[in-house]
Every structure is written in structure tokens, then in C-alpha cells.
mmCIF file of C-alpha atoms in Angstrom:
data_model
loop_
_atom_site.group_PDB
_atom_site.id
_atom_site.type_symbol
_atom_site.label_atom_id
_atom_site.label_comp_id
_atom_site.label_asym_id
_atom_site.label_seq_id
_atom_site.Cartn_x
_atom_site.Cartn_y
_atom_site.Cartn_z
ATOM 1 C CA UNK A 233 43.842 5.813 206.732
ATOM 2 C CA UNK A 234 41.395 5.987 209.790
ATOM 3 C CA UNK A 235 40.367 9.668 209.553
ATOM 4 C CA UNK A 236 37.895 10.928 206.688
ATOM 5 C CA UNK A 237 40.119 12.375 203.505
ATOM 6 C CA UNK A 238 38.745 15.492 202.592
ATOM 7 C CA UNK A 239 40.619 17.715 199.496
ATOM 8 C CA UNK A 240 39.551 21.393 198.662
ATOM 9 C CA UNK A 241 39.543 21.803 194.899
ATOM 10 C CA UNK A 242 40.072 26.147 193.881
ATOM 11 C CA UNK A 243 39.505 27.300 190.849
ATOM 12 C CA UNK A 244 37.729 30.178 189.320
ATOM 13 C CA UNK A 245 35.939 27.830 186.624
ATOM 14 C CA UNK A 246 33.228 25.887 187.539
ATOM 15 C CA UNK A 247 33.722 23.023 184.815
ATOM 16 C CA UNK A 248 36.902 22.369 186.524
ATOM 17 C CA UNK A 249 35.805 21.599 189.355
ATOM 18 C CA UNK A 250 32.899 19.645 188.311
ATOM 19 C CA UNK A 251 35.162 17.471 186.146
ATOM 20 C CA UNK A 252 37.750 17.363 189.430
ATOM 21 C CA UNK A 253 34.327 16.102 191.075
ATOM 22 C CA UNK A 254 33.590 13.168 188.483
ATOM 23 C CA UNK A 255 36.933 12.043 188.465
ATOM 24 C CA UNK A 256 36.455 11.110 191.911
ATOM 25 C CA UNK A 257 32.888 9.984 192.288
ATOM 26 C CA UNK A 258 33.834 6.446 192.960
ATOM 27 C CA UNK A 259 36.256 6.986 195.701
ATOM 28 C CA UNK A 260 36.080 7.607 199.485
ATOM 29 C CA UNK A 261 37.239 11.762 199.414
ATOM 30 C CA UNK A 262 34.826 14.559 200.272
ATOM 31 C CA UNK A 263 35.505 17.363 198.072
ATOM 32 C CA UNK A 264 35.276 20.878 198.859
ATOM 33 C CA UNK A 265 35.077 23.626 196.192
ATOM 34 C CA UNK A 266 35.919 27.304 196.279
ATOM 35 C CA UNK A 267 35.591 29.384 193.358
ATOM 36 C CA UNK A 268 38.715 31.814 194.089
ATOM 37 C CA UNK A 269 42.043 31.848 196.863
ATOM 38 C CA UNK A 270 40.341 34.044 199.378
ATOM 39 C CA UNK A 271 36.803 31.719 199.459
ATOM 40 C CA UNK A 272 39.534 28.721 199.551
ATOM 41 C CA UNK A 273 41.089 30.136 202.341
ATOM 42 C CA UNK A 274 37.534 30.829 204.534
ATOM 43 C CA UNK A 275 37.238 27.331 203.950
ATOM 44 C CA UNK A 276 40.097 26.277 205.183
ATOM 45 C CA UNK A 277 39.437 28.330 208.452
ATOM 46 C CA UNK A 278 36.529 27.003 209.040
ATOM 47 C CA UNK A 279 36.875 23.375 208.206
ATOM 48 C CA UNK A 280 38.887 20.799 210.412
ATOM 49 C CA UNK A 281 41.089 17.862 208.850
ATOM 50 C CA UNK A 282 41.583 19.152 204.519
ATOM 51 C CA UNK A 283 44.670 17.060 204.052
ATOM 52 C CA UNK A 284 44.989 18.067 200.582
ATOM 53 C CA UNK A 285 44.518 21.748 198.645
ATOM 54 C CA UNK A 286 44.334 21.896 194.805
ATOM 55 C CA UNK A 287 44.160 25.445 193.009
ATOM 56 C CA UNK A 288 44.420 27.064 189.718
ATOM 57 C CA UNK A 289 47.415 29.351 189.269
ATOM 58 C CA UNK A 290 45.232 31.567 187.049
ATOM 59 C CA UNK A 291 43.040 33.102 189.024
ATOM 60 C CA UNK A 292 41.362 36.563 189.366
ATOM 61 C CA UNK A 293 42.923 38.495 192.933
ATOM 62 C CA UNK A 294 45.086 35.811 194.627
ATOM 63 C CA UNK A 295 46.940 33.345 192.082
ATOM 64 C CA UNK A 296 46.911 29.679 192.703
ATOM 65 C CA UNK A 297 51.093 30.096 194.089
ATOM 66 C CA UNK A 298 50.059 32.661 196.609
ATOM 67 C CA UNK A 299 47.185 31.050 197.644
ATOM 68 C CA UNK A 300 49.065 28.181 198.357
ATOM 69 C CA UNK A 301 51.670 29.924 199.771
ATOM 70 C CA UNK A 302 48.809 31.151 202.332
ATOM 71 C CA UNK A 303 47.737 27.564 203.080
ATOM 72 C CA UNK A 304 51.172 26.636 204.168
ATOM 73 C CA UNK A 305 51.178 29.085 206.571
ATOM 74 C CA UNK A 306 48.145 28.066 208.357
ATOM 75 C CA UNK A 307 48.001 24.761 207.198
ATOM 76 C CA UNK A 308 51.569 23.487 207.078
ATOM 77 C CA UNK A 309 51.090 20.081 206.561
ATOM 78 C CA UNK A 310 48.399 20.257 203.782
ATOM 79 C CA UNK A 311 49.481 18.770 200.633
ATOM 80 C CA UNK A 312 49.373 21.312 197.981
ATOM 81 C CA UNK A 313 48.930 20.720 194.326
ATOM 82 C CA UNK A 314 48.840 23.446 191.399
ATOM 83 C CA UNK A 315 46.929 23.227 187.994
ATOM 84 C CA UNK A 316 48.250 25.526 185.344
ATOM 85 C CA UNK A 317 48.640 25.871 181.700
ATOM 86 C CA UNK A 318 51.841 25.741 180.167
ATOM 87 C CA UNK A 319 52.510 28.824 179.705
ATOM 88 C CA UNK A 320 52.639 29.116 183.429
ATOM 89 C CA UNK A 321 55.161 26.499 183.805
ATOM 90 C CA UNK A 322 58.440 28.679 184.312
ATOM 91 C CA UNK A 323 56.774 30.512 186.951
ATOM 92 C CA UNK A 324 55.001 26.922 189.126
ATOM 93 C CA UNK A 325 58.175 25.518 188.530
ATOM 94 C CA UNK A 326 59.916 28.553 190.746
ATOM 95 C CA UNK A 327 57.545 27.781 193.527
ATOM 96 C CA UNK A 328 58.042 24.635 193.338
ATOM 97 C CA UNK A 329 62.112 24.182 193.724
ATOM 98 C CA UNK A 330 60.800 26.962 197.108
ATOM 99 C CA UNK A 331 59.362 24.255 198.630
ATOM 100 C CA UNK A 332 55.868 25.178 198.659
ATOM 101 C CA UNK A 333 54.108 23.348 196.476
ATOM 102 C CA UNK A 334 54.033 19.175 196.351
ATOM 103 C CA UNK A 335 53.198 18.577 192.542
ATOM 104 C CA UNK A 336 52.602 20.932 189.144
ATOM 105 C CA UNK A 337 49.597 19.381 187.136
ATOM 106 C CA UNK A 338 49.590 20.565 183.506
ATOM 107 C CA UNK A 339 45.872 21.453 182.071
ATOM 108 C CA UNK A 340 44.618 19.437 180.100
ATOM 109 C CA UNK A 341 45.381 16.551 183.166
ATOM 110 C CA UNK A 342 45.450 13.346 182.084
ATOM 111 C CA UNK A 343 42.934 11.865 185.013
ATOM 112 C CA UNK A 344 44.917 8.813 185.474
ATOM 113 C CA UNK A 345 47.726 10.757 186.210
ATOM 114 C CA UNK A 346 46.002 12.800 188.585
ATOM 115 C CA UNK A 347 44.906 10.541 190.430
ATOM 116 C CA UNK A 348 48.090 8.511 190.713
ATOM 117 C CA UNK A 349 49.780 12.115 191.813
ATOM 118 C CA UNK A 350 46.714 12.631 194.296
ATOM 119 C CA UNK A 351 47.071 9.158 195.854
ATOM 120 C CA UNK A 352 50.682 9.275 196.086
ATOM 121 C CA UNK A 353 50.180 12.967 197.924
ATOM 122 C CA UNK A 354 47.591 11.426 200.674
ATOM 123 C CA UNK A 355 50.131 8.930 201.158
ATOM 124 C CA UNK A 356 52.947 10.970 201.785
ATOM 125 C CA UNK A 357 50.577 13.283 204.439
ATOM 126 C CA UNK A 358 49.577 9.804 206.686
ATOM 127 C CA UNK A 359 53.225 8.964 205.938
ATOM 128 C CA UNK A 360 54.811 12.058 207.630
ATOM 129 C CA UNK A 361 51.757 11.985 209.762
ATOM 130 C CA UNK A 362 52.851 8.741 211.119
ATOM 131 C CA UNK A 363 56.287 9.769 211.318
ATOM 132 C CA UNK A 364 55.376 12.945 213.445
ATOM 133 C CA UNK A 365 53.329 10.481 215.871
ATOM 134 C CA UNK A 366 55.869 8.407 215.992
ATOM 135 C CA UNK A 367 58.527 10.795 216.471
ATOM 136 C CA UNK A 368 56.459 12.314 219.276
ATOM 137 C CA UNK A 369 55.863 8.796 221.183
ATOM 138 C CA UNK A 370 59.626 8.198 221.161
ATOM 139 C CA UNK A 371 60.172 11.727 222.424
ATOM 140 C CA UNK A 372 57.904 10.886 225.263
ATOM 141 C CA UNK A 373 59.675 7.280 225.698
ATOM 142 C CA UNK A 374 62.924 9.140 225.952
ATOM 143 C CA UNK A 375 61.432 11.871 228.534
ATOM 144 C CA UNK A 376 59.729 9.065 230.615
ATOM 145 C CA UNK A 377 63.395 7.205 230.107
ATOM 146 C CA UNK A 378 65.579 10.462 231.229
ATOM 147 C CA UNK A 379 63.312 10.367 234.480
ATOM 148 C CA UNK A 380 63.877 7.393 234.934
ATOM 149 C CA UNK A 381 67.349 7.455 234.718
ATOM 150 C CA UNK A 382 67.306 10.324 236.723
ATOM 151 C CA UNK A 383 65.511 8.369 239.610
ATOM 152 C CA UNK A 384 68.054 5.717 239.183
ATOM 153 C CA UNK A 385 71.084 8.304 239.706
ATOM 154 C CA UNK A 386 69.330 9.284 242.794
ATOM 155 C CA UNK A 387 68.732 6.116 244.214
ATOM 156 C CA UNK A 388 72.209 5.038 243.582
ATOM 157 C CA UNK A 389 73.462 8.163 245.071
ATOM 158 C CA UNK A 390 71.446 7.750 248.315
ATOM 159 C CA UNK A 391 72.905 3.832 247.942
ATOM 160 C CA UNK A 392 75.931 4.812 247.738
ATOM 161 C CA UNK A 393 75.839 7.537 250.739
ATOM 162 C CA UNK A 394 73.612 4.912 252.713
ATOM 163 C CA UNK A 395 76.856 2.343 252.025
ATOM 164 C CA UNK A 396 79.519 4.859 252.843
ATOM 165 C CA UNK A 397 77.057 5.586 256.296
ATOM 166 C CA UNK A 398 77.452 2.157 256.854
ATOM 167 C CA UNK A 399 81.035 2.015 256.359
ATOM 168 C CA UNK A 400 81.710 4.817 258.386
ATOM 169 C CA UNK A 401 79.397 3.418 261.162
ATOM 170 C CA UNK A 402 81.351 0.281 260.756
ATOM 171 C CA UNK A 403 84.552 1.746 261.383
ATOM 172 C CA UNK A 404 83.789 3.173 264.416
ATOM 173 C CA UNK A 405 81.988 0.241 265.713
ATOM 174 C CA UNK A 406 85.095 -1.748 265.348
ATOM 175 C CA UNK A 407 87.299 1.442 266.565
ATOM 176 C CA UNK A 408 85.467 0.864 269.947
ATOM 177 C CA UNK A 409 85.854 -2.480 270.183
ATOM 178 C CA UNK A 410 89.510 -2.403 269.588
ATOM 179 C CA UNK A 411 90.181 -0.173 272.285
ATOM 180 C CA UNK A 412 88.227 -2.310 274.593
ATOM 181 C CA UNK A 413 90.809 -3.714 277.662
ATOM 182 C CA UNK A 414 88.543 -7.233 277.278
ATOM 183 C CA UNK A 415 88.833 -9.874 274.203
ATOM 184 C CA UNK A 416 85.836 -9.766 272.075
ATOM 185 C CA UNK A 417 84.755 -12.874 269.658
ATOM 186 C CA UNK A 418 81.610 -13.379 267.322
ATOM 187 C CA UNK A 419 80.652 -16.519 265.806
ATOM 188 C CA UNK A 420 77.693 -16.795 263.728
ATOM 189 C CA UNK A 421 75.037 -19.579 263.351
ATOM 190 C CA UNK A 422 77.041 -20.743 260.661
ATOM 191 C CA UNK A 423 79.677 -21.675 262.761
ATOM 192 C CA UNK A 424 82.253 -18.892 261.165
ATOM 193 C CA UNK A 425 83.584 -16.151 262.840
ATOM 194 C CA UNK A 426 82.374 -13.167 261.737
ATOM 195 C CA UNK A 427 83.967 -10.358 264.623
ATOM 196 C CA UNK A 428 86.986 -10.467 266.946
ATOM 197 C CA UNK A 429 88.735 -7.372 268.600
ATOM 198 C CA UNK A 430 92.665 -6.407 269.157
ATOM 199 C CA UNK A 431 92.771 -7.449 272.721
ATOM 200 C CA UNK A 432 90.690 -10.685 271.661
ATOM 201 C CA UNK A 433 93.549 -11.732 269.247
ATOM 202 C CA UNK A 434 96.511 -10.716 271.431
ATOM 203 C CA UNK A 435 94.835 -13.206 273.862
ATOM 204 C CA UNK A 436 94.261 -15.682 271.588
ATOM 205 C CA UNK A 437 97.948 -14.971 270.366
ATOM 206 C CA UNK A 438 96.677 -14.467 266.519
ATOM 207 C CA UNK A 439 97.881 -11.949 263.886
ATOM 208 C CA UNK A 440 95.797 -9.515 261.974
ATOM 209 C CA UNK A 441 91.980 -10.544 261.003
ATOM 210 C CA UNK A 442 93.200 -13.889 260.084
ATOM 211 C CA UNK A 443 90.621 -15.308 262.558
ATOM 212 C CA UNK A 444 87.449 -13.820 260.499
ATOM 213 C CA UNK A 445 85.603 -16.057 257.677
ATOM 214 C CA UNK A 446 86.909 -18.938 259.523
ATOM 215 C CA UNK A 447 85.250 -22.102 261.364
ATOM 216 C CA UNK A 448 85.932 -21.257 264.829
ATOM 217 C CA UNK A 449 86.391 -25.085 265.442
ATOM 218 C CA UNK A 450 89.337 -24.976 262.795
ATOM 219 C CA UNK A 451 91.811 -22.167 264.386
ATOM 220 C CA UNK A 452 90.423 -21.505 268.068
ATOM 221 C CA UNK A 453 91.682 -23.360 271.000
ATOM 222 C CA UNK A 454 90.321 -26.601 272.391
ATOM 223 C CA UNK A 455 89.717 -25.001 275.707
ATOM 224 C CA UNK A 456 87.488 -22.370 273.756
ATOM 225 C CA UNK A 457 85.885 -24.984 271.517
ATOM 226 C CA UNK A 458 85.128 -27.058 274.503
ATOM 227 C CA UNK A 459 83.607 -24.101 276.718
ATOM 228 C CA UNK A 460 80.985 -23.666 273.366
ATOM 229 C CA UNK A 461 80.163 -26.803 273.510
ATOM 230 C CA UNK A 462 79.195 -26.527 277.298
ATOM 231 C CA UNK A 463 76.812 -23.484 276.733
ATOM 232 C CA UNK A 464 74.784 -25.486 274.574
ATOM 233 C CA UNK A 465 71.530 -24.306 274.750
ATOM 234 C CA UNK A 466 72.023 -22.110 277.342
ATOM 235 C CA UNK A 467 71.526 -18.296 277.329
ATOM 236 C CA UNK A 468 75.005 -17.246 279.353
ATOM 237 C CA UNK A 469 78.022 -19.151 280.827
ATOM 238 C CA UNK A 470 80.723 -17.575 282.614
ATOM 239 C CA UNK A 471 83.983 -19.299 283.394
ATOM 240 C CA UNK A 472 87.277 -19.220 284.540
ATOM 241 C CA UNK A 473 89.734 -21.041 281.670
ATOM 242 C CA UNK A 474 93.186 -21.320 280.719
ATOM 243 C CA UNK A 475 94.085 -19.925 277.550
ATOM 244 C CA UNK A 476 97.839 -20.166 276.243
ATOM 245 C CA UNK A 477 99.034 -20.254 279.730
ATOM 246 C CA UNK A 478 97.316 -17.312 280.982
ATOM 247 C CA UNK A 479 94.106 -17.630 283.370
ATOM 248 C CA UNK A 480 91.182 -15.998 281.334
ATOM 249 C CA UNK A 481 87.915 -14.959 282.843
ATOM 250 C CA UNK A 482 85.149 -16.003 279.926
ATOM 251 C CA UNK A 483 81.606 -15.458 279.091
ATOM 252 C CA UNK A 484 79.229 -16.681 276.532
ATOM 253 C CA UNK A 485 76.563 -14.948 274.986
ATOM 254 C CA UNK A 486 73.591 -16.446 272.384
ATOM 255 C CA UNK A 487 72.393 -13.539 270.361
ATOM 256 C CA UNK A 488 69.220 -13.917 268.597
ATOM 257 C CA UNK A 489 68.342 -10.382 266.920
ATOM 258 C CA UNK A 490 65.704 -10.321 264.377
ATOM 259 C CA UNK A 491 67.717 -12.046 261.422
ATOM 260 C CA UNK A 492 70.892 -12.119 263.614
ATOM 261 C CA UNK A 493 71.675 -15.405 265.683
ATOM 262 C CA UNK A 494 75.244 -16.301 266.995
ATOM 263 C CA UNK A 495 77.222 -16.664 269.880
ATOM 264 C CA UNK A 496 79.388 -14.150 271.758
ATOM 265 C CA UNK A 497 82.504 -14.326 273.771
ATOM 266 C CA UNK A 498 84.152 -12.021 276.261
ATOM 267 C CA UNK A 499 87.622 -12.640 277.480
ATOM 268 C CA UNK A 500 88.692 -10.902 280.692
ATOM 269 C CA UNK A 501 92.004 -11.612 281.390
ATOM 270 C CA UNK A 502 92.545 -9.280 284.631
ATOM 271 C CA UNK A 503 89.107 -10.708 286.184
ATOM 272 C CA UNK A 504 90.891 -14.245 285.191
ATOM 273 C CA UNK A 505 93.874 -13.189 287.510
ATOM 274 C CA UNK A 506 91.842 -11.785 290.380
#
């Protein structure tokens, strides 16, 4: 309990609360007195941090119940405690089961038992106090995780539209290069194949994409293979070859883009025939 317990102590005898004030002399509460419900209540207006009320219930004016009933409306959180008599009881016990009062202490109080049922009241305030703090830091986890999620959504969304951008830019890019009247063939530093065009696999006399993911040494033709290995280091070759009968015009190509690096060919079979 970090914060200074304070309890306000209402009753229209002055004896009770100077006995209420020796029963506590050797612990660590500041106690504040008030002689009737409306001084009680000026108090409690003026005075920050009371985290526990005890009143009378027979009082002149305002009785202990309504008093109390007062302190839960501006004070909601206040524990609230009621001495009375017994012949009192029927009517404490109604406010009671109405949920506005914590405890009913019987006069004469046995002062062990009050301050068991005093203790047990401050605990229950730092207990729901600690709850409420709680309750309010998990709120603000959840807010701070709802944005969060909500930036998530939206950079997944933009992903996603990015990807589908991408998809749709690489459909077209390969829509051109199908209707190219030249063979077109990509090779990667790797060594795979990574592109090849419609006319490029009619000349090559392949099926489908078969040809992609594949180590161009494995399915292309020697006279291909052997024209790479000519280029070497060189930045273009152009040749005239013969490729499955047919006299093909090719060129070579090293592409070195940023993080791109590869090899190109071109295939011209009418410039092959010319």
C-alpha cells in the first residue's frame, strides 16, 4: 500500500471517536473526524485520497445509511462501514443486502474485531484498486494490439495488391514476349533457366515451360551449350548456328542489373535464312 491510508470516522459523539482514535494510535492511518453526515461530507469534498468512511447510523439530520449513501455517490469506491446499536439492525441490514454499505459494526465493537473488519476493508479497496489498474493496462494493451493488428491488415493488403501488381505485370511481360517473331532464352548465374518465350521453344522444338528451373546444360542443344561457352567473358556474340536442322541467327547477351546477373539469348530464325 504505497499511498497514505486515510479513514474519516462520523459520529455525533465525541467519545466515539476518540475511542475510534486510540484504537488506532499505533498504526499507520490518519484519521479524520466529523461530528455529523453533512460536516463528513465537506470533508470528503475537500480532502483527496479517504479510502475508507465510518459513520453512526444515529445521527441528528442525515443518518449514518444516507450519509453513506451520499459518499457512494461522490466517492464510489470508498469503503463504507456503519456503527449502530442493535436496535438498528433490521434497518443497516436493508442497506446492506442494497449494496451500499461494506460491513455493519454492532456498538459496543469489540476492537479486535474492528480492526480485523477495517483491515480486511483497506484490503479489498487496493485489491479492486489493483484490479481497476490492471484492467485499464490490459485495455490499453488490447487498444495498442487492435492497432496493431490493424496496421498488419493494411500492410498485408497493400502486400497482397503489390503481389497481384506484380503478377499482373508479369503476365503481360511474358504476353509480349510470346508474341515476339524471335526465340527468347534466360539463364541465370546459377546456370538454370529462368525465362524462355513461345517462338524460343518451337525453335528449340520443346513443349510447354518444361525448359524453366532447369540446367540449361541438361536439356538445351550442344550447338547452344557450345555457343555459351564461346561468349565467355564477353559482353555480346552474334552467330549464325544450326539448330535442329534449321539455320538460326543467335545472339548472346550478359546482363548484370543491380542483383540480376545472367545471360540472354535471341534466336532469329528468318535473319538465320537470309
Amino acid at each position: 500500500m504505497e499511498e497514505p491510508i486515510r479513514i474519516l470516522c462520523v459520529d455525533d459523539e465525541k467519545n466515539v471517536l476518540r475511542a475510534l482514535e486510540r484504537i488506532f494510535l499505533d498504526d499507520d492511518y490518519e484519521l479524520l473526524t466529523a461530528l455529523s453526515g453533512e460536516d463528513g461530507l465537506e470533508i470528503l469534498t475537500r480532502e483527496d485520497s479517504i479510502q475508507m468512511v465510518i459513520s453512526d447510523y444515529r445521527m441528528p439530520g442525515m443518518n449514518g445509511v444516507d450519509f453513506l449513501r451520499e459518499v457512494l455517490r461522490i466517492r464510489p469506491d470508498t469503503v463504507r462501514i456503519v456503527l449502530s446499536g442493535y436496535a438498528d439492525t433490521a434497518a443497516v441490514v436493508d442497506a446492506i443486502n442494497d449494496g451500499q454499505i461494506y460491513k455493519f459494526i454492532p456498538k459496543p465493537w469489540n476492537d479486535d474485531e474492528l480492526k480485523v473488519t477495517i483491515g480486511n476493508g483497506l484490503e479489498s479497496y487496493f485489491l479492486k484498486r489493483k484490479n481497476a489498474k490492471l484492467m485499464a493496462e490490459l485495455k490499453e494493451s488490447n487498444d495498442q494490439l487492435q492497432l496493431m493488428n490493424e496496421s498488419l491488415e493494411a500492410m498485408v493488403a497493400k502486400r497482397v495488391s503489390d503481389l497481384a501488381i506484380q503478377n499482373q505485370a508479369r503476365t503481360i511481360y511474358q504476353n509480349i514476349l510470346d508474341s515476339l517473331p524471335i526465340g527468347v532464352l534466360g539463364i541465370d548465374s546459377g546456370q538454370v533457366i529462368v525465362q524462355c518465350n513461345d517462338r524460343g521453344l518451337e525453335l528449340l522444338q520443346e513443349e510447354g515451360y518444361g525448359l524453366v528451373g532447369l540446367f540449361f546444360e541438361d536439356v538445351l542443344p550442344v550447338e547452344i551449350n557450345d555457343f555459351i561457352d564461346r561468349m565467355g567473358d564477353t559482353d555480346t556474340l552474334s552467330e549464325a548456328i544450326s539448330l535442329n536442322d534449321q539455320n538460326v541467327w543467335i545472339k548472346g547477351a550478359h546482363l548484370m542489373e543491380e542483383d540480376q546477373e545472367g545471360v540472354i539469348l535471341v534466336f532469329d530464325e528468318e535473319r538465320g535464312n537470309a
